Short mmCIF file of C-alpha atoms in Angstrom, two decimals:
data_model
loop_
_atom_site.label_atom_id
_atom_site.label_comp_id
_atom_site.label_asym_id
_atom_site.label_seq_id
_atom_site.Cartn_x
_atom_site.Cartn_y
_atom_site.Cartn_z
CA MET A 37 -45.29 75.89 98.46
CA LYS A 38 -42.29 78.23 98.20
CA LEU A 39 -39.77 77.94 100.97
CA LYS A 40 -39.80 81.76 101.47
CA LYS A 41 -43.52 81.48 102.15
CA LEU A 42 -42.95 78.58 104.49
CA LEU A 43 -40.51 80.58 106.57
CA ALA A 44 -42.73 83.58 106.77
CA ALA A 45 -44.57 82.68 109.97
CA ALA A 46 -41.57 83.35 112.38
CA ALA A 47 -42.38 87.17 112.70
CA CYS A 48 -46.17 86.61 112.93
CA LEU A 49 -46.10 84.37 115.93
CA ALA A 50 -47.49 86.13 119.04
CA ALA A 51 -45.32 86.14 122.09
CA LEU A 52 -47.12 84.68 125.15
CA PRO A 53 -46.18 84.47 128.80
CA ALA A 54 -44.27 81.32 129.87
CA LEU A 55 -46.91 79.75 131.90
CA GLN A 56 -47.72 75.85 131.89
CA ALA A 57 -51.07 74.05 132.55
CA MET A 58 -51.09 71.48 129.76
CA ASN A 59 -49.73 67.90 130.10
CA PRO A 60 -46.93 67.39 131.00
CA TYR A 61 -47.56 70.34 133.48
CA LEU A 62 -44.02 70.65 134.73
CA PRO A 63 -41.34 71.79 132.52
CA LEU A 64 -40.30 69.25 129.93
CA TRP A 65 -36.80 69.03 131.38
CA GLU A 66 -38.09 68.13 134.77
CA HIS A 67 -38.93 64.39 135.48
CA ILE A 68 -41.06 63.98 138.59
CA PRO A 69 -42.89 60.53 138.57
CA ASP A 70 -44.85 58.95 141.45
CA GLY A 71 -46.56 62.13 142.16
CA GLU A 72 -48.42 62.53 145.38
CA PRO A 73 -50.58 65.71 145.35
CA TYR A 74 -51.64 67.57 148.38
CA VAL A 75 -53.43 70.97 149.04
CA PHE A 76 -51.60 72.54 152.03
CA ASP A 77 -51.77 75.97 153.58
CA ASP A 78 -49.00 78.34 151.96
CA PRO A 79 -46.77 78.95 154.86
CA ASP A 80 -45.63 82.39 153.38
CA ASN A 81 -49.28 83.51 152.62
CA PRO A 82 -51.69 82.92 155.55
CA GLY A 83 -55.00 82.18 154.30
CA LYS A 84 -53.84 80.90 150.97
CA LYS A 85 -53.44 77.41 149.93
CA ARG A 86 -51.13 75.64 147.29
CA VAL A 87 -51.07 72.25 145.72
CA TYR A 88 -47.86 70.59 146.30
CA ILE A 89 -46.40 67.46 144.02
CA TYR A 90 -44.19 65.12 145.96
CA GLY A 91 -42.53 62.43 144.01
CA SER A 92 -39.33 60.68 142.91
CA HIS A 93 -36.64 62.48 140.81
CA ASP A 94 -35.67 60.86 137.75
CA MET A 95 -32.21 62.39 137.59
CA LEU A 96 -29.83 59.44 137.25
CA ARG A 97 -30.85 58.67 133.59
CA TRP A 98 -29.66 54.93 133.87
CA MET A 99 -31.97 53.85 136.51
CA TYR A 100 -35.24 54.88 138.30
CA CYS A 101 -35.35 57.93 140.47
CA GLY A 102 -32.35 59.95 142.00
CA LEU A 103 -30.42 61.15 144.87
CA ASP A 104 -32.66 63.88 146.04
CA GLN A 105 -36.43 64.52 146.36
CA VAL A 106 -37.74 67.96 145.29
CA VAL A 107 -41.13 69.54 145.31
CA TRP A 108 -43.13 71.82 142.88
CA SER A 109 -46.25 73.90 143.93
CA ALA A 110 -48.86 76.07 142.52
CA PRO A 111 -51.60 78.40 143.92
CA VAL A 112 -54.76 76.44 143.95
CA ASP A 113 -56.60 79.15 142.01
CA SER A 114 -53.50 79.56 139.30
CA LEU A 115 -52.64 76.05 138.34
CA ASP A 116 -50.55 77.37 135.33
CA LYS A 117 -48.06 78.87 137.77
CA TRP A 118 -45.89 76.06 138.91
CA ARG A 119 -42.86 76.82 140.97
CA PHE A 120 -39.84 74.97 141.87
CA ASP A 121 -39.64 74.88 145.69
CA GLY A 122 -36.41 73.27 146.11
CA ILE A 123 -34.73 70.16 147.32
CA ILE A 124 -36.62 68.95 150.33
CA PHE A 125 -34.63 65.86 151.26
CA GLU A 126 -31.45 63.94 150.63
CA SER A 127 -30.06 60.83 152.47
CA LYS A 128 -26.36 61.79 152.75
CA THR A 129 -25.53 61.50 156.53
CA ASP A 130 -26.35 59.01 159.34
CA GLY A 131 -27.96 59.86 162.70
CA GLN A 132 -24.58 61.65 163.99
CA GLY A 133 -24.18 63.65 160.92
CA ARG A 134 -21.50 61.65 159.45
CA PRO A 135 -21.36 60.91 155.64
CA LEU A 136 -22.93 57.63 154.52
CA ARG A 137 -20.41 57.07 151.96
CA ASP A 138 -16.78 58.30 151.29
CA ASN A 139 -17.83 59.77 148.00
CA GLY A 140 -20.34 62.00 149.57
CA LEU A 141 -23.30 60.85 147.53
CA GLY A 142 -26.46 59.88 149.11
CA ASP A 143 -29.05 57.00 148.82
CA VAL A 144 -31.26 56.65 145.74
CA LEU A 145 -34.74 57.62 146.75
CA TYR A 146 -37.89 56.13 145.51
CA ALA A 147 -41.59 57.04 145.31
CA PRO A 148 -42.34 58.91 148.54
CA ASP A 149 -45.43 60.13 150.39
CA VAL A 150 -46.13 63.13 152.89
CA ALA A 151 -48.63 63.27 155.65
CA GLU A 152 -49.92 66.56 157.52
CA ARG A 153 -50.59 66.45 161.18
CA THR A 154 -52.08 69.11 163.30
CA LEU A 155 -50.56 69.52 166.71
CA PRO A 156 -52.62 70.31 170.00
CA ASP A 157 -51.66 74.06 169.77
CA GLY A 158 -53.08 74.07 166.14
CA ARG A 159 -49.72 74.24 164.32
CA LYS A 160 -49.15 71.80 161.24
CA GLU A 161 -46.25 69.54 160.93
CA TYR A 162 -45.32 67.65 157.97
CA TRP A 163 -43.82 64.05 157.59
CA LEU A 164 -42.04 62.66 154.66
CA PHE A 165 -41.61 58.94 153.97
CA PRO A 166 -38.85 59.12 151.33
CA ASN A 167 -38.80 55.22 150.24
CA ASN A 168 -35.19 54.81 150.88
CA GLN A 169 -34.42 51.21 149.93
CA ALA A 170 -30.71 51.31 151.09
CA GLY A 171 -29.79 48.62 153.55
CA GLY A 172 -31.00 49.21 156.98
CA ARG A 173 -32.73 52.50 156.00
CA ASN A 174 -36.08 51.19 154.85
CA GLY A 175 -38.87 52.79 156.66
CA MET A 176 -36.98 56.10 157.01
CA VAL A 177 -39.17 59.02 158.19
CA ALA A 178 -38.39 62.72 158.26
CA ARG A 179 -39.98 65.76 159.66
CA SER A 180 -40.58 69.54 158.87
CA ASP A 181 -42.58 72.50 159.96
CA ARG A 182 -43.27 73.56 156.42
CA PRO A 183 -44.70 71.52 153.38
CA ASP A 184 -41.60 72.48 151.30
CA GLY A 185 -39.15 71.45 153.90
CA PRO A 186 -36.35 70.82 154.58
CA PHE A 187 -37.13 67.34 156.16
CA ILE A 188 -35.03 65.98 159.02
CA VAL A 189 -34.83 62.26 159.74
CA THR A 190 -36.40 61.44 163.04
CA ASN A 191 -35.94 57.62 163.21
CA PHE A 192 -32.29 56.59 163.10
CA ARG A 193 -31.65 53.92 165.61
CA PRO A 194 -29.90 55.03 168.83
CA ASP A 195 -27.70 51.93 168.82
CA ASN A 196 -26.82 52.01 165.09
CA PRO A 197 -27.18 55.47 163.59
CA VAL A 198 -26.71 54.27 159.99
CA GLU A 199 -30.07 52.41 160.16
CA SER A 200 -33.63 53.69 160.68
CA ASP A 201 -36.35 52.15 162.78
CA GLY A 202 -39.48 51.79 160.63
CA VAL A 203 -41.93 49.31 159.43
CA LEU A 204 -42.74 50.97 156.20
CA GLU A 205 -41.05 49.53 153.08
CA PHE A 206 -41.61 49.67 149.47
CA ASP A 207 -43.89 52.62 148.14
CA PRO A 208 -45.09 53.93 151.48
CA ALA A 209 -48.17 55.77 151.94
CA VAL A 210 -49.30 57.28 155.25
CA PHE A 211 -52.66 58.80 156.42
CA VAL A 212 -53.51 60.63 159.63
CA ASP A 213 -57.28 60.39 160.36
CA ASP A 214 -59.56 62.92 161.62
CA ASP A 215 -59.15 61.50 165.06
CA GLY A 216 -55.37 61.57 165.01
CA ARG A 217 -54.71 57.99 164.55
CA VAL A 218 -52.18 57.17 161.89
CA TYR A 219 -52.06 54.42 159.28
CA GLY A 220 -49.37 53.12 156.94
CA TYR A 221 -49.40 51.12 153.80
CA TRP A 222 -46.68 49.59 151.51
CA GLY A 223 -46.03 46.65 149.35
CA PHE A 224 -44.95 45.26 146.10
CA GLY A 225 -47.06 42.54 144.68
CA LYS A 226 -48.51 42.16 148.18
CA SER A 227 -50.20 44.78 150.10
CA HIS A 228 -49.72 45.65 153.71
CA GLY A 229 -51.24 48.00 156.08
CA ALA A 230 -50.66 49.01 159.78
CA GLU A 231 -51.68 51.39 162.35
CA LEU A 232 -48.66 53.36 163.19
CA ASP A 233 -47.41 54.71 166.45
CA PRO A 234 -48.04 58.38 166.52
CA ALA A 235 -44.94 58.96 168.76
CA THR A 236 -42.66 57.67 165.98
CA MET A 237 -44.90 57.91 162.67
CA ALA A 238 -42.70 54.82 161.66
CA THR A 239 -43.44 51.68 163.82
CA VAL A 240 -46.51 49.67 164.31
CA LYS A 241 -48.62 50.96 167.17
CA PRO A 242 -48.11 48.62 170.28
CA GLY A 243 -51.06 46.30 170.65
CA THR A 244 -51.84 46.16 166.94
CA GLU A 245 -50.62 44.17 163.97
CA ILE A 246 -49.69 44.43 160.42
CA VAL A 247 -52.63 43.61 158.01
CA GLU A 248 -51.65 41.63 154.89
CA ASP A 249 -53.43 41.42 151.45
CA LEU A 250 -55.47 44.58 151.94
CA MET A 251 -55.94 43.95 148.02
CA THR A 252 -55.15 40.59 146.41
CA GLY A 253 -52.00 40.55 144.52
CA PHE A 254 -51.54 40.75 140.70
CA GLN A 255 -50.79 36.79 140.53
CA SER A 256 -54.01 36.15 142.38
CA GLU A 257 -57.67 35.57 141.10
CA GLY A 258 -60.18 38.43 141.28
CA ASN A 259 -60.00 42.12 140.01
CA ASP A 260 -57.66 43.65 142.47
CA ARG A 261 -54.48 42.65 140.95
CA PHE A 262 -52.39 44.79 143.38
CA TYR A 263 -48.95 45.63 141.85
CA GLU A 264 -47.38 48.52 143.72
CA ALA A 265 -47.81 52.22 144.49
CA SER A 266 -50.04 52.28 147.48
CA SER A 267 -51.84 55.67 148.12
CA ILE A 268 -54.55 56.44 150.45
CA ARG A 269 -57.27 59.31 150.58
CA LYS A 270 -60.19 59.82 152.95
CA ILE A 271 -63.29 61.39 151.17
CA LYS A 272 -66.30 62.11 153.36
CA ASP A 273 -66.55 58.80 155.47
CA LYS A 274 -64.92 56.61 152.92
CA TYR A 275 -61.33 55.32 152.68
CA VAL A 276 -60.03 55.29 149.21
CA PHE A 277 -57.02 53.06 148.43
CA ILE A 278 -55.23 54.04 144.99
CA PHE A 279 -52.67 51.70 143.61
CA SER A 280 -50.95 50.49 140.45
CA ARG A 281 -52.80 47.46 139.19
CA MET A 282 -51.56 44.89 136.79
CA SER A 283 -54.24 44.33 134.18
CA ALA A 284 -55.12 40.89 133.00
CA ASP A 285 -53.83 39.44 129.78
CA GLY A 286 -56.69 40.16 127.22
CA GLU A 287 -58.41 42.75 129.44
CA TRP A 288 -59.71 45.49 127.23
CA GLY A 289 -58.43 43.26 124.39
CA LEU A 290 -54.81 44.16 125.14
CA PRO A 291 -51.69 42.57 126.74
CA PRO A 292 -51.18 42.86 130.41
CA THR A 293 -49.70 46.13 131.94
CA ASN A 294 -49.07 47.70 135.18
CA TYR A 295 -49.29 51.12 133.53
CA THR A 296 -52.75 51.72 135.14
CA LEU A 297 -53.92 53.16 138.29
CA ALA A 298 -56.89 51.90 140.02
CA TYR A 299 -58.91 52.33 143.27
CA ALA A 300 -60.60 50.46 145.98
CA TYR A 301 -62.76 51.72 148.87
CA GLY A 302 -64.08 50.75 152.32
CA ASP A 303 -65.58 52.01 155.48
CA ASN A 304 -62.34 51.62 157.51
CA PRO A 305 -58.76 52.68 156.98
CA LEU A 306 -57.38 49.02 156.95
CA GLY A 307 -60.22 47.48 154.97
CA PRO A 308 -61.85 45.36 153.79
CA PHE A 309 -61.77 47.15 150.49
CA THR A 310 -63.90 46.74 147.45
CA TYR A 311 -62.40 47.22 143.95
CA GLY A 312 -63.68 50.19 142.26
CA GLY A 313 -62.17 50.33 138.77
CA THR A 314 -59.38 52.06 136.69
CA ILE A 315 -58.78 55.68 137.13
CA ILE A 316 -56.17 56.27 134.37
CA ASP A 317 -54.55 53.90 131.73
CA ALA A 318 -51.56 55.79 130.43
CA ARG A 319 -51.55 53.61 127.11
CA GLY A 320 -54.19 55.86 125.86
CA ARG A 321 -56.59 53.05 124.92
CA ASP A 322 -58.60 53.46 121.67
CA VAL A 323 -59.65 51.35 118.64
CA ASP A 324 -58.01 51.19 115.41
CA ALA A 325 -59.44 51.62 111.80
CA ASP A 326 -60.71 47.87 111.98
CA GLY A 327 -62.25 48.45 115.42
CA LYS A 328 -59.49 46.42 117.31
CA PRO A 329 -58.00 47.89 120.58
CA TRP A 330 -54.70 49.60 120.37
CA GLU A 331 -52.45 51.77 122.51
CA THR A 332 -52.12 55.24 121.24
CA ALA A 333 -49.39 56.15 123.67
CA THR A 334 -46.64 54.18 125.20
CA THR A 335 -47.58 50.62 125.28
CA ASN A 336 -46.22 49.79 128.78
CA GLY A 337 -44.48 51.12 131.71
CA ASN A 338 -45.09 51.72 135.31
CA THR A 339 -47.16 54.25 137.07
CA HIS A 340 -47.78 55.82 140.42
CA GLY A 341 -49.94 58.70 141.61
CA SER A 342 -53.03 59.69 143.35
CA ILE A 343 -56.08 61.89 143.44
CA ALA A 344 -56.49 65.27 144.76
CA GLU A 345 -59.57 67.88 144.97
CA VAL A 346 -58.23 71.24 143.90
CA ASN A 347 -60.57 74.17 143.94
CA GLY A 348 -63.62 72.00 143.84
CA GLN A 349 -62.35 69.90 140.84
CA TRP A 350 -61.02 66.41 141.38
CA TYR A 351 -57.96 65.31 139.45
CA VAL A 352 -55.85 62.16 139.02
CA PHE A 353 -52.01 62.90 138.90
CA TYR A 354 -49.79 60.13 137.25
CA HIS A 355 -46.85 60.15 135.00
CA ARG A 356 -46.02 59.10 131.47
CA GLN A 357 -42.86 57.56 129.92
CA SER A 358 -40.73 59.47 127.64
CA GLY A 359 -37.58 58.40 125.65
CA LEU A 360 -36.65 54.89 124.93
CA ASP A 361 -36.64 53.60 128.72
CA GLU A 362 -38.52 54.05 131.94
CA TYR A 363 -35.94 56.41 133.45
CA SER A 364 -37.20 59.84 132.18
CA ARG A 365 -40.88 60.03 133.41
CA GLN A 366 -42.93 63.07 133.43
CA ALA A 367 -45.87 64.43 135.62
CA MET A 368 -49.38 64.26 134.09
CA VAL A 369 -52.94 65.06 135.26
CA ALA A 370 -56.37 64.69 134.18
CA PRO A 371 -59.89 65.73 135.69
CA ILE A 372 -62.06 63.09 137.18
CA GLU A 373 -65.42 62.89 138.81
CA VAL A 374 -65.67 61.50 142.32
CA THR A 375 -68.95 60.58 144.07
CA VAL A 376 -69.40 58.93 147.43
CA GLU A 377 -72.46 57.34 149.00
CA GLU A 378 -72.08 58.08 152.57
CA GLY A 379 -72.97 55.46 155.24
CA LYS A 380 -71.87 52.04 155.96
CA GLY A 381 -71.48 49.94 152.68
CA GLY A 382 -71.83 53.11 150.58
CA LYS A 383 -70.02 53.01 147.19
CA VAL A 384 -67.35 55.27 145.87
CA PHE A 385 -67.50 55.95 141.99
CA ILE A 386 -64.40 57.51 140.31
CA SER A 387 -64.62 58.16 136.70
CA GLU A 388 -62.01 56.84 134.36
CA ALA A 389 -59.81 59.70 132.93
CA GLU A 390 -58.80 60.28 129.39
CA TYR A 391 -55.28 60.41 128.49
CA THR A 392 -55.03 63.99 126.87
CA SER A 393 -52.77 66.95 126.27
CA GLU A 394 -54.86 69.13 128.09
CA GLY A 395 -53.68 68.75 131.69
CA PHE A 396 -55.26 71.74 133.71
CA GLU A 397 -56.29 73.23 130.51
CA THR A 398 -59.54 71.47 130.71
CA ASP A 399 -61.53 73.80 128.39
CA GLY A 400 -59.24 72.77 125.62
CA LEU A 401 -55.74 74.11 124.52
CA ASP A 402 -55.67 77.43 122.92
CA PRO A 403 -54.74 77.13 119.26
CA LEU A 404 -53.27 80.71 119.07
CA ARG A 405 -50.74 79.71 121.82
CA ARG A 406 -47.46 77.99 120.78
CA TYR A 407 -47.17 74.74 122.30
CA PRO A 408 -44.12 72.21 122.56
CA ALA A 409 -44.88 69.45 120.14
CA ALA A 410 -44.08 66.88 122.95
CA ILE A 411 -47.41 67.54 124.61
CA ALA A 412 -48.85 64.91 122.09
CA SER A 413 -51.17 62.56 123.62
CA HIS A 414 -51.28 60.13 120.45
CA PHE A 415 -48.13 58.92 118.98
CA THR A 416 -48.22 55.77 116.81
CA GLY A 417 -46.17 54.21 114.14
CA PRO A 418 -46.58 52.03 111.23
CA VAL A 419 -45.87 48.95 113.51
CA ARG A 420 -47.09 48.47 116.99
CA ALA A 421 -44.53 49.75 119.61
CA TYR A 422 -43.33 47.12 122.29
CA GLN A 423 -41.18 46.96 125.20
CA GLU A 424 -38.19 44.89 126.00
CA TYR A 425 -37.89 45.92 129.60
CA PRO A 426 -36.89 48.47 130.23
CA GLY A 427 -36.30 49.61 126.67
CA MET A 428 -39.15 50.83 124.31
CA HIS A 429 -39.11 50.04 120.61
CA TYR A 430 -41.02 52.66 118.39
CA SER A 431 -41.59 52.38 114.72
CA GLY A 432 -42.91 56.02 114.85
CA PRO A 433 -42.80 59.17 117.00
CA TYR A 434 -41.59 59.40 120.46
CA PHE A 435 -40.32 62.15 122.72
CA GLU A 436 -36.61 62.75 123.27
CA PRO A 437 -35.85 63.49 126.86
CA SER A 438 -33.95 66.72 127.73
CA TYR A 439 -32.44 67.73 131.06
CA VAL A 440 -30.82 70.74 133.05
CA SER A 441 -27.89 70.62 135.10
CA HIS A 442 -29.48 72.64 137.79
CA HIS A 443 -32.88 73.99 138.90
CA ASP A 444 -31.68 77.64 139.53
CA ILE A 445 -33.41 78.94 136.59
CA ALA A 446 -35.16 82.31 136.46
CA ASN A 447 -37.84 81.07 134.01
CA PRO A 448 -38.22 77.36 134.25
CA TYR A 449 -40.60 77.43 131.13
CA ASP A 450 -38.07 79.31 129.02
CA GLU A 451 -39.02 78.21 125.45
CA GLU A 452 -35.35 77.29 124.77
CA LEU A 453 -35.34 74.89 127.50
CA ASN A 454 -39.06 73.80 127.72
CA VAL A 455 -38.83 71.41 124.78
CA ASN A 456 -38.46 67.59 123.95
CA ASN A 457 -37.94 66.98 120.27
CA VAL A 458 -40.52 64.63 118.70
CA VAL A 459 -38.39 62.44 116.76
CA ASN A 460 -38.88 59.42 114.31
CA CYS A 461 -41.72 60.86 112.39
CA THR A 462 -41.77 58.01 109.84
CA ASP A 463 -44.08 56.89 106.94
CA GLY A 464 -47.19 55.55 108.51
CA SER A 465 -46.96 57.59 111.72
CA ILE A 466 -49.72 59.53 113.65
CA LEU A 467 -48.97 62.35 116.07
CA GLY A 468 -52.05 63.65 117.86
CA TYR A 469 -53.32 66.32 120.37
CA LYS A 470 -56.55 65.99 122.47
CA TYR A 471 -57.96 68.69 122.51
CA PHE A 472 -57.88 72.11 121.02
CA ASN A 473 -60.75 74.65 121.76
CA PHE A 474 -61.41 76.04 118.22
CA ASP A 475 -63.78 78.78 119.80
CA ARG A 476 -60.62 81.00 119.64
CA LEU A 477 -60.57 80.74 115.73
CA ASN A 478 -64.25 80.75 115.24
CA GLY A 479 -65.40 83.40 112.76
CA ARG A 480 -61.98 84.63 111.71
CA ASP A 481 -61.01 85.11 108.11
CA ASN A 482 -58.52 82.48 107.82
CA ALA A 483 -56.15 80.29 109.76
CA GLN A 484 -52.64 78.67 109.11
CA LEU A 485 -50.78 76.04 111.15
CA VAL A 486 -47.27 76.70 111.85
CA LEU A 487 -44.98 73.74 112.52
CA SER A 488 -41.40 74.37 114.05
CA LEU A 489 -39.34 71.47 112.74
CA THR A 490 -35.96 70.22 111.23
CA PRO A 491 -36.35 68.31 107.96
CA GLN A 492 -34.31 65.14 107.89
CA GLY A 493 -33.35 64.92 104.19
CA ILE A 494 -36.12 62.80 102.76
CA ASP A 495 -39.35 63.64 100.80
CA GLY A 496 -42.55 63.42 102.84
CA LYS A 497 -45.93 64.88 103.48
CA ILE A 498 -47.54 65.88 106.79
CA GLU A 499 -51.48 65.92 106.41
CA ILE A 500 -53.54 67.84 109.11
CA TYR A 501 -56.78 66.45 110.57
CA THR A 502 -59.18 67.79 113.24
CA SER A 503 -60.82 64.40 113.72
CA ALA A 504 -59.19 60.75 114.11
CA PRO A 505 -57.85 60.24 110.59
CA TRP A 506 -58.42 56.36 110.99
CA LYS A 507 -62.09 56.91 111.70
CA GLY A 508 -64.69 57.73 108.94
CA ASN A 509 -62.34 58.56 106.25
CA PRO A 510 -62.16 62.30 107.09
CA LYS A 511 -60.51 64.69 104.55
CA PRO A 512 -57.33 66.50 105.75
CA VAL A 513 -57.75 70.32 106.44
CA GLY A 514 -54.23 71.15 105.22
CA GLU A 515 -50.76 69.68 104.56
CA ILE A 516 -47.15 70.37 104.76
CA ILE A 517 -44.74 69.15 102.18
CA ILE A 518 -41.24 68.18 103.31
CA ASP A 519 -38.61 68.27 100.39
CA LYS A 520 -35.34 66.36 100.58
CA GLU A 521 -33.63 69.58 99.44
CA MET A 522 -34.79 71.67 102.32
CA PRO A 523 -31.93 72.61 104.69
CA GLN A 524 -31.54 70.26 107.68
CA THR A 525 -31.74 73.20 110.07
CA PRO A 526 -34.71 74.43 112.23
CA LEU A 527 -37.66 75.88 109.91
CA GLN A 528 -41.09 77.13 110.56
CA LEU A 529 -43.35 75.63 107.98
CA VAL A 530 -46.89 76.98 107.25
CA ALA A 531 -50.05 75.11 106.20
CA GLU A 532 -53.23 76.80 105.12
CA VAL A 533 -55.96 74.91 106.97
CA ASP A 534 -59.49 74.85 105.79
CA GLY A 535 -62.56 75.12 107.90
CA VAL A 536 -61.15 75.32 111.20
CA THR A 537 -62.44 78.97 111.72
CA GLU A 538 -65.92 77.18 111.37
CA LEU A 539 -65.32 74.79 114.17
CA LYS A 540 -66.77 75.26 117.53
CA GLY A 541 -65.74 73.86 120.90
CA LYS A 542 -63.15 71.11 121.42
CA HIS A 543 -61.60 68.90 118.70
CA PRO A 544 -58.50 66.86 118.33
CA LEU A 545 -55.60 67.84 116.12
CA TYR A 546 -53.79 64.93 114.16
CA PHE A 547 -50.88 64.80 111.93
CA THR A 548 -50.25 61.90 109.63
CA PHE A 549 -46.96 61.09 107.89
CA SER A 550 -46.21 59.57 104.64
CA SER A 551 -42.96 59.25 102.60
CA PRO A 552 -41.79 57.11 99.70
CA GLU A 553 -38.75 56.03 102.16
CA LYS A 554 -39.98 53.53 104.67
CA GLY A 555 -38.65 53.52 108.29
CA LYS A 556 -36.90 56.90 108.02
CA SER A 557 -37.96 60.01 110.00
CA MET A 558 -38.84 62.84 107.70
CA ALA A 559 -38.65 65.61 110.36
CA THR A 560 -37.96 66.36 114.08
CA ILE A 561 -40.69 68.55 115.54
CA THR A 562 -40.46 71.08 118.31
CA HIS A 563 -43.41 73.32 118.19
CA LEU A 564 -46.99 74.15 116.72
CA GLN A 565 -49.26 76.93 116.72
CA PHE A 566 -52.18 78.31 114.76
CA LYS A 567 -52.20 81.79 113.50
CA SER A 568 -55.03 83.86 112.06
CA ASP A 569 -56.14 87.22 110.82
CA LYS A 570 -58.94 88.72 113.00
#
């Protein structure tokens, strides 16, 4: 193809509104792991509800989490309209309002939880459990009249205002039952639970005791293998305990990982709980060309999340790793099915979700919309990726993190900001997207695929597939040639794609990369989009 032809797509791409419902569903520069989703009343629009995401904030870049906690929310009937609702909590001052540190910085805050409680007069109050691991401030609790804060600490010790009085420790989860009783959960490697005193929302209720080993730990026998990330939900008459599980070595034919969310269920808030199964495996399990299990996404990491029903559909909210460590995690979501057998001893079934690019776009991605390339759900190289904690080693594509200095942005999804470069596209790599809905192209005269990329000064070829290229030996539907003489500046390259206008429904999209120069990246990719004449 002539370079002039390759560049011609720029003027033809349709301008579409900056909305986001695909994975990751928050702006790509935002890093909110450990997401706890809740549907609460919209305090500014009576009768309306919003889904709120509370999580950690990977802002430090050199370690987990950050010095503040923020919240994003969206209307339950418009899950493509996510809004930054601001900083809801920082731990900078003690119980007397004095700075905790001379430099004015606050504590690092880890995976939080939020609980809603209805007061006798019908008003709602919201309790934040910010998971402060600073000395003496474990078990910190804060309160607000609104789900979007601000939250004010309520449990500083009167005799020592730099410490808080609470039993909740690592990865707290709190649940207010229908009868008003309050329960807390926490633990790392060993799960704990207790009924909390509703007067403090932080301490064990007098006359009750802490329950240990709600689930057996990851070093114990059995299926539970609790690692961390306690979360609790009540569905009908069942109590569902969601947690990060350490898989066993060889389970699913793969090495062990705590990159999975699992669930258990019971008839009582403090158990006993019955192990249910895996909700999401963020490694993107599949089988390779030889039928052997492999990870098609990040091979290891951590995860933390939970489930929520939004407008009649259940979802699991979790996070993925980006970059070359575990310190720039991104919020992800997938639909699930939940069924409950009511009555004592009844079972709970939660389907295992698939790791995809779709997010809330469960009918499939729109091929005529321009998407960031970093929404890929498959990224493998010629050699299997591996982790040397906390670093990741990729022989093929991964997502280069991006950040903003502040959140005061008129359009958080501005295309100039909402991008993570897909880098390290080497010979033998595969980049994939599940799934596009090709009904939008069905019956059109022709179609082209436009890739926005920067060549890296080597010869190469990108082949395009609408099915897994390692299964069944399919033929590519198109290709893009990378010439080492191309300018190493952003270009939009076009491929004619055959047969896609005849496809119906959802299909994956895959790119394979080949080059005579091994181990070198042929291009950095930023966006992709189909275009077609009507």
